[in-house]
């Protein structure tokens, strides 16, 4: 069978602790397994808090999120699960086979599906100020994809959380100047980041709000207000980096016919089955009485989901 015609026993959507554990256990049952991850293998551990310590994962007194995510990923890879990057856009059923359609047009086929998307995908929050839409991609950005893009530039960063501070620290060496504006009189970020910002050549402006963005073909000026005095300052800038948190993307689950609890959680039975036969779920995305959002419970749910997939596909005499 060519790789193109491969029909996996199970496709796992999401590569966080729940999805990777599902992959590891599916391989112990020799189920051919594909794990799809839209952001970073390791899930939230890897992309949301890589340097924060996790204290409640048994057998590690403390381990950084990024390292734990990497260990889960290595284990899943070693088990023989296939792993691919990409966002799942659609899930269609054709008889006994599911077609998992990716945002970039690729598709995969599977006999069963485990949903393990955690809290779902997030996109950066927007300020909704004049000029923001017009100059997006022309100096206004929400992420540092390559710090060299900021070389020699006068950069304004908006935000007071760890993302804003870490981005300021990442680009300060190559940028011409970095100004960090925050709407309050103190940051909400980790002390480690606050101390590093205070030591770095970063101009911090507290109680300041970006109210409009101006320019020609690209960003040229940022209008900033002091929210105590209402004094307006116009800053000459080449780039504006907005980091004011994230908000969840609209969930595609209802379109896939999956019964939800509230707006975003998948209702599951004790065997982790969803309302669609052949589709199971585990981890932060599921809802059932007594659900607790922990890495370790997500892993347990993943094992249950895999056993349900196994029974669904193989109907063993003993189950
Ligand atoms: P965040 O912690 O939610 O911070 C968002 C910041 O943007 C806040 O300071 C907020 O101000 C400000 N803000 C929100 N809406 C605004 C608006 N309309 N206008 C002006 N300012 C606005 O978001 P984040 O920095 O992206 O971090 C998200 C989570 O990931 C946090 O828990 C963070 O600790 C974590 N994280 C961890 C690491 C790490 O472990 N190394 C790295 C990055 C992020 P207020 O404070 O006034 O609300």
mmCIF file of C-alpha atoms and ligand atoms in Angstrom:
data_model
loop_
_atom_site.group_PDB
_atom_site.id
_atom_site.type_symbol
_atom_site.label_atom_id
_atom_site.label_comp_id
_atom_site.label_asym_id
_atom_site.label_seq_id
_atom_site.Cartn_x
_atom_site.Cartn_y
_atom_site.Cartn_z
ATOM 1 C CA UNK A 1 0.000 0.000 0.000
ATOM 2 C CA UNK A 2 1.507 3.379 -0.926
ATOM 3 C CA UNK A 3 1.819 5.969 1.858
ATOM 4 C CA UNK A 4 -0.793 8.072 0.048
ATOM 5 C CA UNK A 5 -3.382 5.308 0.356
ATOM 6 C CA UNK A 6 -2.644 4.689 4.049
ATOM 7 C CA UNK A 7 -5.752 4.371 6.172
ATOM 8 C CA UNK A 8 -4.707 4.802 9.798
ATOM 9 C CA UNK A 9 -6.422 2.856 12.540
ATOM 10 C CA UNK A 10 -6.595 6.097 14.484
ATOM 11 C CA UNK A 11 -5.890 9.745 13.825
ATOM 12 C CA UNK A 12 -5.273 11.769 16.979
ATOM 13 C CA UNK A 13 -6.038 15.481 16.619
ATOM 14 C CA UNK A 14 -3.769 17.375 19.027
ATOM 15 C CA UNK A 15 -0.201 16.747 20.163
ATOM 16 C CA UNK A 16 -0.329 17.749 23.825
ATOM 17 C CA UNK A 17 0.014 15.327 26.759
ATOM 18 C CA UNK A 18 -3.424 13.765 26.041
ATOM 19 C CA UNK A 19 -2.840 13.294 22.301
ATOM 20 C CA UNK A 20 0.723 12.051 22.691
ATOM 21 C CA UNK A 21 -0.301 9.591 25.415
ATOM 22 C CA UNK A 22 -3.099 8.369 23.142
ATOM 23 C CA UNK A 23 -0.453 7.821 20.451
ATOM 24 C CA UNK A 24 1.870 5.932 22.805
ATOM 25 C CA UNK A 25 -0.920 3.622 24.029
ATOM 26 C CA UNK A 26 -2.388 3.107 20.565
ATOM 27 C CA UNK A 27 1.035 1.804 19.515
ATOM 28 C CA UNK A 28 1.111 -0.664 22.432
ATOM 29 C CA UNK A 29 -2.001 -2.155 20.777
ATOM 30 C CA UNK A 30 -0.251 -2.029 17.357
ATOM 31 C CA UNK A 31 -2.789 0.430 16.006
ATOM 32 C CA UNK A 32 -1.385 2.472 13.121
ATOM 33 C CA UNK A 33 -1.469 5.993 14.492
ATOM 34 C CA UNK A 34 -1.127 9.521 13.157
ATOM 35 C CA UNK A 35 -0.893 12.482 15.541
ATOM 36 C CA UNK A 36 -1.677 15.935 14.099
ATOM 37 C CA UNK A 37 -0.654 19.120 15.878
ATOM 38 C CA UNK A 38 -1.398 22.655 14.683
ATOM 39 C CA UNK A 39 1.019 24.609 16.893
ATOM 40 C CA UNK A 40 3.799 22.728 18.680
ATOM 41 C CA UNK A 41 4.206 19.056 19.610
ATOM 42 C CA UNK A 42 3.966 19.008 23.384
ATOM 43 C CA UNK A 43 0.879 21.242 23.228
ATOM 44 C CA UNK A 44 0.399 24.025 25.769
ATOM 45 C CA UNK A 45 3.460 22.781 27.650
ATOM 46 C CA UNK A 46 5.631 23.565 24.656
ATOM 47 C CA UNK A 47 4.180 26.806 23.324
ATOM 48 C CA UNK A 48 2.360 28.434 26.232
ATOM 49 C CA UNK A 49 4.643 27.882 29.195
ATOM 50 C CA UNK A 50 7.879 26.205 28.091
ATOM 51 C CA UNK A 51 9.932 27.684 30.923
ATOM 52 C CA UNK A 52 7.327 27.424 33.676
ATOM 53 C CA UNK A 53 7.719 24.542 36.073
ATOM 54 C CA UNK A 54 5.119 21.803 36.430
ATOM 55 C CA UNK A 55 4.886 20.514 40.005
ATOM 56 C CA UNK A 56 1.990 18.065 39.799
ATOM 57 C CA UNK A 57 3.158 15.472 37.281
ATOM 58 C CA UNK A 58 3.998 12.388 39.352
ATOM 59 C CA UNK A 59 7.621 11.216 39.383
ATOM 60 C CA UNK A 60 8.910 14.729 38.651
ATOM 61 C CA UNK A 61 9.130 16.964 41.713
ATOM 62 C CA UNK A 62 9.478 19.883 39.275
ATOM 63 C CA UNK A 63 9.985 19.910 35.521
ATOM 64 C CA UNK A 64 9.807 22.763 33.018
ATOM 65 C CA UNK A 65 6.820 22.639 30.645
ATOM 66 C CA UNK A 66 9.021 22.601 27.542
ATOM 67 C CA UNK A 67 11.103 19.681 28.797
ATOM 68 C CA UNK A 68 8.051 17.642 29.791
ATOM 69 C CA UNK A 69 6.473 18.336 26.390
ATOM 70 C CA UNK A 70 9.673 17.200 24.669
ATOM 71 C CA UNK A 71 9.740 13.963 26.699
ATOM 72 C CA UNK A 72 6.109 13.191 25.775
ATOM 73 C CA UNK A 73 6.965 13.882 22.115
ATOM 74 C CA UNK A 74 10.086 11.683 22.153
ATOM 75 C CA UNK A 75 8.136 8.836 23.745
ATOM 76 C CA UNK A 76 5.354 9.067 21.157
ATOM 77 C CA UNK A 77 7.870 9.208 18.300
ATOM 78 C CA UNK A 78 9.782 6.234 19.693
ATOM 79 C CA UNK A 79 6.521 4.253 19.969
ATOM 80 C CA UNK A 80 6.118 4.454 16.191
ATOM 81 C CA UNK A 81 3.280 6.973 16.012
ATOM 82 C CA UNK A 82 3.539 9.148 12.891
ATOM 83 C CA UNK A 83 3.505 12.868 13.719
ATOM 84 C CA UNK A 84 2.657 15.733 11.426
ATOM 85 C CA UNK A 85 2.193 19.472 11.793
ATOM 86 C CA UNK A 86 -0.881 21.220 10.524
ATOM 87 C CA UNK A 87 -4.303 22.486 11.449
ATOM 88 C CA UNK A 88 -7.314 20.231 10.959
ATOM 89 C CA UNK A 89 -9.990 22.138 9.058
ATOM 90 C CA UNK A 90 -12.651 19.480 8.570
ATOM 91 C CA UNK A 91 -13.683 15.977 9.541
ATOM 92 C CA UNK A 92 -15.868 14.041 7.113
ATOM 93 C CA UNK A 93 -17.254 10.534 7.236
ATOM 94 C CA UNK A 94 -17.430 8.241 4.241
ATOM 95 C CA UNK A 95 -18.963 4.931 5.379
ATOM 96 C CA UNK A 96 -16.577 3.416 7.931
ATOM 97 C CA UNK A 97 -13.738 5.797 7.032
ATOM 98 C CA UNK A 98 -13.102 9.296 8.344
ATOM 99 C CA UNK A 99 -11.396 11.840 6.128
ATOM 100 C CA UNK A 100 -9.408 14.404 8.113
ATOM 101 C CA UNK A 101 -8.960 17.477 5.933
ATOM 102 C CA UNK A 102 -6.113 19.843 6.738
ATOM 103 C CA UNK A 103 -6.161 23.648 6.356
ATOM 104 C CA UNK A 104 -3.428 23.389 3.672
ATOM 105 C CA UNK A 105 -5.497 20.960 1.568
ATOM 106 C CA UNK A 106 -3.794 17.683 2.583
ATOM 107 C CA UNK A 107 -6.070 14.967 3.918
ATOM 108 C CA UNK A 108 -5.702 11.747 5.905
ATOM 109 C CA UNK A 109 -7.924 8.704 6.249
ATOM 110 C CA UNK A 110 -8.663 6.836 9.435
ATOM 111 C CA UNK A 111 -10.977 4.211 10.894
ATOM 112 C CA UNK A 112 -11.322 6.169 14.122
ATOM 113 C CA UNK A 113 -10.493 9.583 15.543
ATOM 114 C CA UNK A 114 -9.391 10.785 18.980
ATOM 115 C CA UNK A 115 -9.930 14.496 19.637
ATOM 116 C CA UNK A 116 -7.271 15.867 21.992
ATOM 117 C CA UNK A 117 -7.145 19.554 21.085
ATOM 118 C CA UNK A 118 -6.902 20.840 24.649
ATOM 119 C CA UNK A 119 -8.230 24.362 24.991
ATOM 120 C CA UNK A 120 -8.260 24.645 21.207
ATOM 121 C CA UNK A 121 -6.425 27.045 18.947
ATOM 122 C CA UNK A 122 -5.814 30.607 19.966
ATOM 123 C CA UNK A 123 -5.180 33.724 17.985
ATOM 124 C CA UNK A 124 -3.643 36.963 19.210
ATOM 125 C CA UNK A 125 -6.091 39.526 20.607
ATOM 126 C CA UNK A 126 -6.373 42.720 18.625
ATOM 127 C CA UNK A 127 -6.389 46.233 20.027
ATOM 128 C CA UNK A 128 -9.031 47.437 17.560
ATOM 129 C CA UNK A 129 -7.495 50.898 17.158
ATOM 130 C CA UNK A 130 -7.492 52.992 13.966
ATOM 131 C CA UNK A 131 -4.693 51.951 11.616
ATOM 132 C CA UNK A 132 -4.285 48.451 13.107
ATOM 133 C CA UNK A 133 -5.974 46.600 10.229
ATOM 134 C CA UNK A 134 -4.516 48.927 7.575
ATOM 135 C CA UNK A 135 -0.916 48.426 8.716
ATOM 136 C CA UNK A 136 -1.091 44.734 9.647
ATOM 137 C CA UNK A 137 1.824 43.137 7.800
ATOM 138 C CA UNK A 138 3.155 46.643 6.998
ATOM 139 C CA UNK A 139 4.863 47.148 10.319
ATOM 140 C CA UNK A 140 2.089 45.954 12.640
ATOM 141 C CA UNK A 141 2.562 42.406 13.860
ATOM 142 C CA UNK A 142 1.500 40.127 16.727
ATOM 143 C CA UNK A 143 4.413 37.706 16.839
ATOM 144 C CA UNK A 144 8.163 37.606 16.421
ATOM 145 C CA UNK A 145 8.694 34.934 13.792
ATOM 146 C CA UNK A 146 12.276 35.996 13.112
ATOM 147 C CA UNK A 147 13.965 38.532 15.358
ATOM 148 C CA UNK A 148 16.091 39.728 12.397
ATOM 149 C CA UNK A 149 12.951 41.416 10.974
ATOM 150 C CA UNK A 150 13.406 44.042 13.699
ATOM 151 C CA UNK A 151 17.093 44.738 13.048
ATOM 152 C CA UNK A 152 17.828 48.490 13.081
ATOM 153 C CA UNK A 153 14.153 49.367 13.668
ATOM 154 C CA UNK A 154 12.400 51.563 16.214
ATOM 155 C CA UNK A 155 9.903 49.174 17.734
ATOM 156 C CA UNK A 156 6.884 49.854 19.925
ATOM 157 C CA UNK A 157 5.628 46.855 21.917
ATOM 158 C CA UNK A 158 2.175 46.896 23.537
ATOM 159 C CA UNK A 159 1.383 44.660 26.526
ATOM 160 C CA UNK A 160 2.331 43.913 30.097
ATOM 161 C CA UNK A 161 2.385 40.100 30.186
ATOM 162 C CA UNK A 162 5.187 37.603 29.747
ATOM 163 C CA UNK A 163 4.762 37.472 25.960
ATOM 164 C CA UNK A 164 5.298 41.234 25.541
ATOM 165 C CA UNK A 165 8.278 41.290 27.902
ATOM 166 C CA UNK A 166 9.907 38.207 26.396
ATOM 167 C CA UNK A 167 9.517 39.624 22.875
ATOM 168 C CA UNK A 168 11.061 42.928 24.022
ATOM 169 C CA UNK A 169 14.020 40.995 25.459
ATOM 170 C CA UNK A 170 14.329 38.889 22.314
ATOM 171 C CA UNK A 171 14.630 41.819 19.897
ATOM 172 C CA UNK A 172 16.366 44.442 22.039
ATOM 173 C CA UNK A 173 19.888 43.485 20.920
ATOM 174 C CA UNK A 174 19.151 43.913 17.212
ATOM 175 C CA UNK A 175 16.501 46.673 17.198
ATOM 176 C CA UNK A 176 17.504 50.348 17.064
ATOM 177 C CA UNK A 177 15.218 51.138 20.001
ATOM 178 C CA UNK A 178 12.499 49.321 21.890
ATOM 179 C CA UNK A 179 9.653 51.061 23.719
ATOM 180 C CA UNK A 180 7.276 48.968 25.803
ATOM 181 C CA UNK A 181 3.906 50.525 26.632
ATOM 182 C CA UNK A 182 1.536 49.051 29.194
ATOM 183 C CA UNK A 183 -1.853 50.356 30.303
ATOM 184 C CA UNK A 184 -1.140 49.872 34.036
ATOM 185 C CA UNK A 185 1.529 51.087 36.452
ATOM 186 C CA UNK A 186 3.111 47.626 36.791
ATOM 187 C CA UNK A 187 3.566 44.473 34.745
ATOM 188 C CA UNK A 188 1.680 41.235 35.235
ATOM 189 C CA UNK A 189 4.656 39.173 34.066
ATOM 190 C CA UNK A 190 7.056 36.880 35.929
ATOM 191 C CA UNK A 191 9.592 38.655 38.152
ATOM 192 C CA UNK A 192 12.415 37.081 36.147
ATOM 193 C CA UNK A 193 11.179 38.848 32.998
ATOM 194 C CA UNK A 194 10.433 42.137 34.792
ATOM 195 C CA UNK A 195 13.951 42.228 36.251
ATOM 196 C CA UNK A 196 15.515 41.472 32.850
ATOM 197 C CA UNK A 197 13.456 44.245 31.177
ATOM 198 C CA UNK A 198 14.489 46.719 33.879
ATOM 199 C CA UNK A 199 18.149 45.910 33.241
ATOM 200 C CA UNK A 200 17.897 46.010 29.431
ATOM 201 C CA UNK A 201 17.979 49.184 27.291
ATOM 202 C CA UNK A 202 14.184 49.076 26.913
ATOM 203 C CA UNK A 203 12.134 52.245 27.417
ATOM 204 C CA UNK A 204 9.137 51.363 29.553
ATOM 205 C CA UNK A 205 6.083 53.647 29.502
ATOM 206 C CA UNK A 206 3.448 52.758 32.105
ATOM 207 C CA UNK A 207 -0.171 53.953 32.155
ATOM 208 C CA UNK A 208 0.062 54.327 28.416
ATOM 209 C CA UNK A 209 -2.346 53.216 25.699
ATOM 210 C CA UNK A 210 -1.786 53.046 21.970
ATOM 211 C CA UNK A 211 -4.795 54.771 20.436
ATOM 212 C CA UNK A 212 -3.957 54.999 16.736
ATOM 213 C CA UNK A 213 -1.393 53.992 14.160
ATOM 214 C CA UNK A 214 -0.386 56.260 11.293
ATOM 215 C CA UNK A 215 1.877 56.142 8.287
ATOM 216 C CA UNK A 216 2.113 55.951 4.512
ATOM 217 C CA UNK A 217 2.976 52.651 2.827
ATOM 218 C CA UNK A 218 4.170 51.368 6.199
ATOM 219 C CA UNK A 219 3.855 52.304 9.854
ATOM 220 C CA UNK A 220 5.517 55.637 10.690
ATOM 221 C CA UNK A 221 3.892 56.896 13.897
ATOM 222 C CA UNK A 222 2.158 55.592 17.004
ATOM 223 C CA UNK A 223 -0.183 57.824 18.991
ATOM 224 C CA UNK A 224 0.014 57.006 22.689
ATOM 225 C CA UNK A 225 -2.084 58.484 25.519
ATOM 226 C CA UNK A 226 -1.206 58.685 29.187
ATOM 227 C CA UNK A 227 -4.421 57.320 30.731
ATOM 228 C CA UNK A 228 -4.014 59.428 33.915
ATOM 229 C CA UNK A 229 -3.227 62.831 32.386
ATOM 230 C CA UNK A 230 -4.714 62.201 28.897
ATOM 231 C CA UNK A 231 -1.517 63.710 27.493
ATOM 232 C CA UNK A 232 -0.946 62.589 23.908
ATOM 233 C CA UNK A 233 2.505 61.598 22.627
ATOM 234 C CA UNK A 234 3.334 60.812 19.027
ATOM 235 C CA UNK A 235 6.189 58.315 18.682
ATOM 236 C CA UNK A 236 8.133 57.819 15.448
ATOM 237 C CA UNK A 237 8.283 54.056 14.934
ATOM 238 C CA UNK A 238 9.069 51.510 12.212
ATOM 239 C CA UNK A 239 7.278 48.542 13.745
ATOM 240 C CA UNK A 240 4.539 47.864 16.287
ATOM 241 C CA UNK A 241 4.325 44.537 18.063
ATOM 242 C CA UNK A 242 0.990 43.970 19.822
ATOM 243 C CA UNK A 243 0.986 41.323 22.583
ATOM 244 C CA UNK A 244 -2.130 41.689 24.671
ATOM 245 C CA UNK A 245 -3.011 38.024 25.107
ATOM 246 C CA UNK A 246 -4.840 35.429 23.072
ATOM 247 C CA UNK A 247 -8.442 34.468 22.397
ATOM 248 C CA UNK A 248 -9.839 31.123 21.240
ATOM 249 C CA UNK A 249 -10.565 30.556 17.565
ATOM 250 C CA UNK A 250 -14.089 29.514 16.640
ATOM 251 C CA UNK A 251 -14.439 25.780 17.224
ATOM 252 C CA UNK A 252 -15.233 23.562 14.208
ATOM 253 C CA UNK A 253 -16.657 20.813 16.464
ATOM 254 C CA UNK A 254 -20.343 21.583 15.975
ATOM 255 C CA UNK A 255 -19.851 21.468 12.204
ATOM 256 C CA UNK A 256 -18.466 17.954 12.690
ATOM 257 C CA UNK A 257 -21.654 16.875 14.471
ATOM 258 C CA UNK A 258 -19.989 16.449 17.887
ATOM 259 C CA UNK A 259 -22.295 17.179 20.849
ATOM 260 C CA UNK A 260 -20.800 19.861 23.089
ATOM 261 C CA UNK A 261 -21.119 20.992 26.677
ATOM 262 C CA UNK A 262 -21.241 24.772 26.553
ATOM 263 C CA UNK A 263 -19.452 26.351 23.616
ATOM 264 C CA UNK A 264 -16.165 24.483 23.439
ATOM 265 C CA UNK A 265 -16.105 21.275 25.466
ATOM 266 C CA UNK A 266 -16.832 17.821 24.065
ATOM 267 C CA UNK A 267 -19.360 15.777 26.016
ATOM 268 C CA UNK A 268 -17.993 12.291 26.617
ATOM 269 C CA UNK A 269 -19.218 9.126 28.324
ATOM 270 C CA UNK A 270 -17.042 7.259 30.831
ATOM 271 C CA UNK A 271 -15.387 5.390 27.917
ATOM 272 C CA UNK A 272 -14.453 8.758 26.324
ATOM 273 C CA UNK A 273 -16.861 8.209 23.418
ATOM 274 C CA UNK A 274 -18.435 11.288 21.849
ATOM 275 C CA UNK A 275 -21.848 11.580 20.210
ATOM 276 C CA UNK A 276 -20.319 10.405 16.901
ATOM 277 C CA UNK A 277 -19.538 6.667 16.672
ATOM 278 C CA UNK A 278 -15.825 6.115 16.056
ATOM 279 C CA UNK A 279 -14.865 9.521 17.476
ATOM 280 C CA UNK A 280 -13.418 9.647 20.994
ATOM 281 C CA UNK A 281 -11.921 12.516 22.996
ATOM 282 C CA UNK A 282 -9.590 13.105 25.937
ATOM 283 C CA UNK A 283 -7.772 15.864 27.818
ATOM 284 C CA UNK A 284 -8.740 19.478 28.457
ATOM 285 C CA UNK A 285 -11.294 19.407 25.645
ATOM 286 C CA UNK A 286 -13.612 16.891 27.336
ATOM 287 C CA UNK A 287 -16.429 17.413 29.779
ATOM 288 C CA UNK A 288 -17.937 14.826 32.127
ATOM 289 C CA UNK A 289 -19.105 14.977 35.735
ATOM 290 C CA UNK A 290 -16.090 15.389 38.000
ATOM 291 C CA UNK A 291 -13.674 16.358 35.205
ATOM 292 C CA UNK A 292 -10.439 17.872 36.496
ATOM 293 C CA UNK A 293 -8.020 19.599 34.122
ATOM 294 C CA UNK A 294 -4.648 18.056 34.964
ATOM 295 C CA UNK A 295 -1.931 16.605 32.775
ATOM 296 C CA UNK A 296 -2.129 13.334 34.653
ATOM 297 C CA UNK A 297 -5.918 12.979 34.299
ATOM 298 C CA UNK A 298 -5.628 13.853 30.583
ATOM 299 C CA UNK A 299 -3.168 10.954 30.238
ATOM 300 C CA UNK A 300 -5.575 8.578 32.004
ATOM 301 C CA UNK A 301 -8.430 9.667 29.735
ATOM 302 C CA UNK A 302 -6.175 9.074 26.723
ATOM 303 C CA UNK A 303 -5.630 5.445 27.769
ATOM 304 C CA UNK A 304 -9.393 4.990 28.195
ATOM 305 C CA UNK A 305 -10.013 6.544 24.761
ATOM 306 C CA UNK A 306 -7.473 4.196 23.150
ATOM 307 C CA UNK A 307 -9.037 1.133 24.773
ATOM 308 C CA UNK A 308 -12.424 2.268 23.437
ATOM 309 C CA UNK A 309 -10.936 2.700 19.955
ATOM 310 C CA UNK A 310 -9.392 -0.760 20.221
ATOM 311 C CA UNK A 311 -12.733 -2.336 21.166
ATOM 312 C CA UNK A 312 -14.507 -0.352 18.410
ATOM 313 C CA UNK A 313 -12.040 -1.487 15.737
ATOM 314 C CA UNK A 314 -11.162 -5.020 16.858
ATOM 315 C CA UNK A 315 -14.153 -6.216 18.954
ATOM 316 C CA UNK A 316 -11.857 -8.478 21.069
ATOM 317 C CA UNK A 317 -13.498 -11.565 22.602
ATOM 318 C CA UNK A 318 -12.513 -10.440 26.121
ATOM 319 C CA UNK A 319 -14.082 -7.012 26.123
HETATM 320 P P1 LIG B 1 -1.432 38.000 29.385
HETATM 321 O O1 LIG B 1 -0.625 37.465 30.513
HETATM 322 O O2 LIG B 1 -2.900 37.819 29.380
HETATM 323 O O3 LIG B 1 -1.063 39.532 29.281
HETATM 324 C C1 LIG B 1 -1.734 40.361 28.375
HETATM 325 C C2 LIG B 1 -1.317 41.798 28.669
HETATM 326 O O4 LIG B 1 -1.933 42.627 27.708
HETATM 327 C C3 LIG B 1 -1.757 42.257 30.040
HETATM 328 O O5 LIG B 1 -0.731 42.999 30.649
HETATM 329 C C4 LIG B 1 -2.981 43.123 29.737
HETATM 330 O O6 LIG B 1 -3.113 44.224 30.577
HETATM 331 C C5 LIG B 1 -2.651 43.648 28.367
HETATM 332 N N1 LIG B 1 -3.867 43.927 27.616
HETATM 333 C C6 LIG B 1 -4.933 43.108 27.406
HETATM 334 N N2 LIG B 1 -5.864 43.715 26.659
HETATM 335 C C7 LIG B 1 -5.389 44.969 26.408
HETATM 336 C C8 LIG B 1 -5.891 46.080 25.713
HETATM 337 N N3 LIG B 1 -7.071 46.046 25.098
HETATM 338 N N4 LIG B 1 -5.134 47.189 25.662
HETATM 339 C C9 LIG B 1 -3.930 47.247 26.280
HETATM 340 N N5 LIG B 1 -3.386 46.213 26.956
HETATM 341 C C10 LIG B 1 -4.114 45.092 27.026
HETATM 342 O O7 LIG B 1 -0.953 37.403 27.972
HETATM 343 P P2 LIG B 1 0.462 36.802 27.529
HETATM 344 O O8 LIG B 1 1.576 37.691 27.884
HETATM 345 O O9 LIG B 1 0.278 36.436 26.095
HETATM 346 O O10 LIG B 1 0.581 35.480 28.384
HETATM 347 C C11 LIG B 1 -0.466 34.484 28.377
HETATM 348 C C12 LIG B 1 -0.109 33.396 29.409
HETATM 349 O O11 LIG B 1 1.047 32.682 28.969
HETATM 350 C C13 LIG B 1 0.243 33.962 30.771
HETATM 351 O O12 LIG B 1 -0.183 33.077 31.758
HETATM 352 C C14 LIG B 1 1.747 34.024 30.763
HETATM 353 O O13 LIG B 1 2.328 33.951 32.049
HETATM 354 C C15 LIG B 1 2.053 32.776 29.926
HETATM 355 N N6 LIG B 1 3.361 32.913 29.285
HETATM 356 C C16 LIG B 1 4.388 32.273 29.874
HETATM 357 C C17 LIG B 1 5.636 32.389 29.341
HETATM 358 C C18 LIG B 1 6.753 31.651 30.020
HETATM 359 O O14 LIG B 1 6.488 30.839 30.903
HETATM 360 N N7 LIG B 1 7.994 31.885 29.677
HETATM 361 C C19 LIG B 1 5.861 33.147 28.186
HETATM 362 C C20 LIG B 1 4.774 33.809 27.599
HETATM 363 C C21 LIG B 1 3.519 33.695 28.169
HETATM 364 P P3 LIG B 1 -3.630 44.075 32.080
HETATM 365 O O15 LIG B 1 -2.480 43.519 32.843
HETATM 366 O O16 LIG B 1 -3.981 45.468 32.421
HETATM 367 O O17 LIG B 1 -4.816 43.167 32.035
#
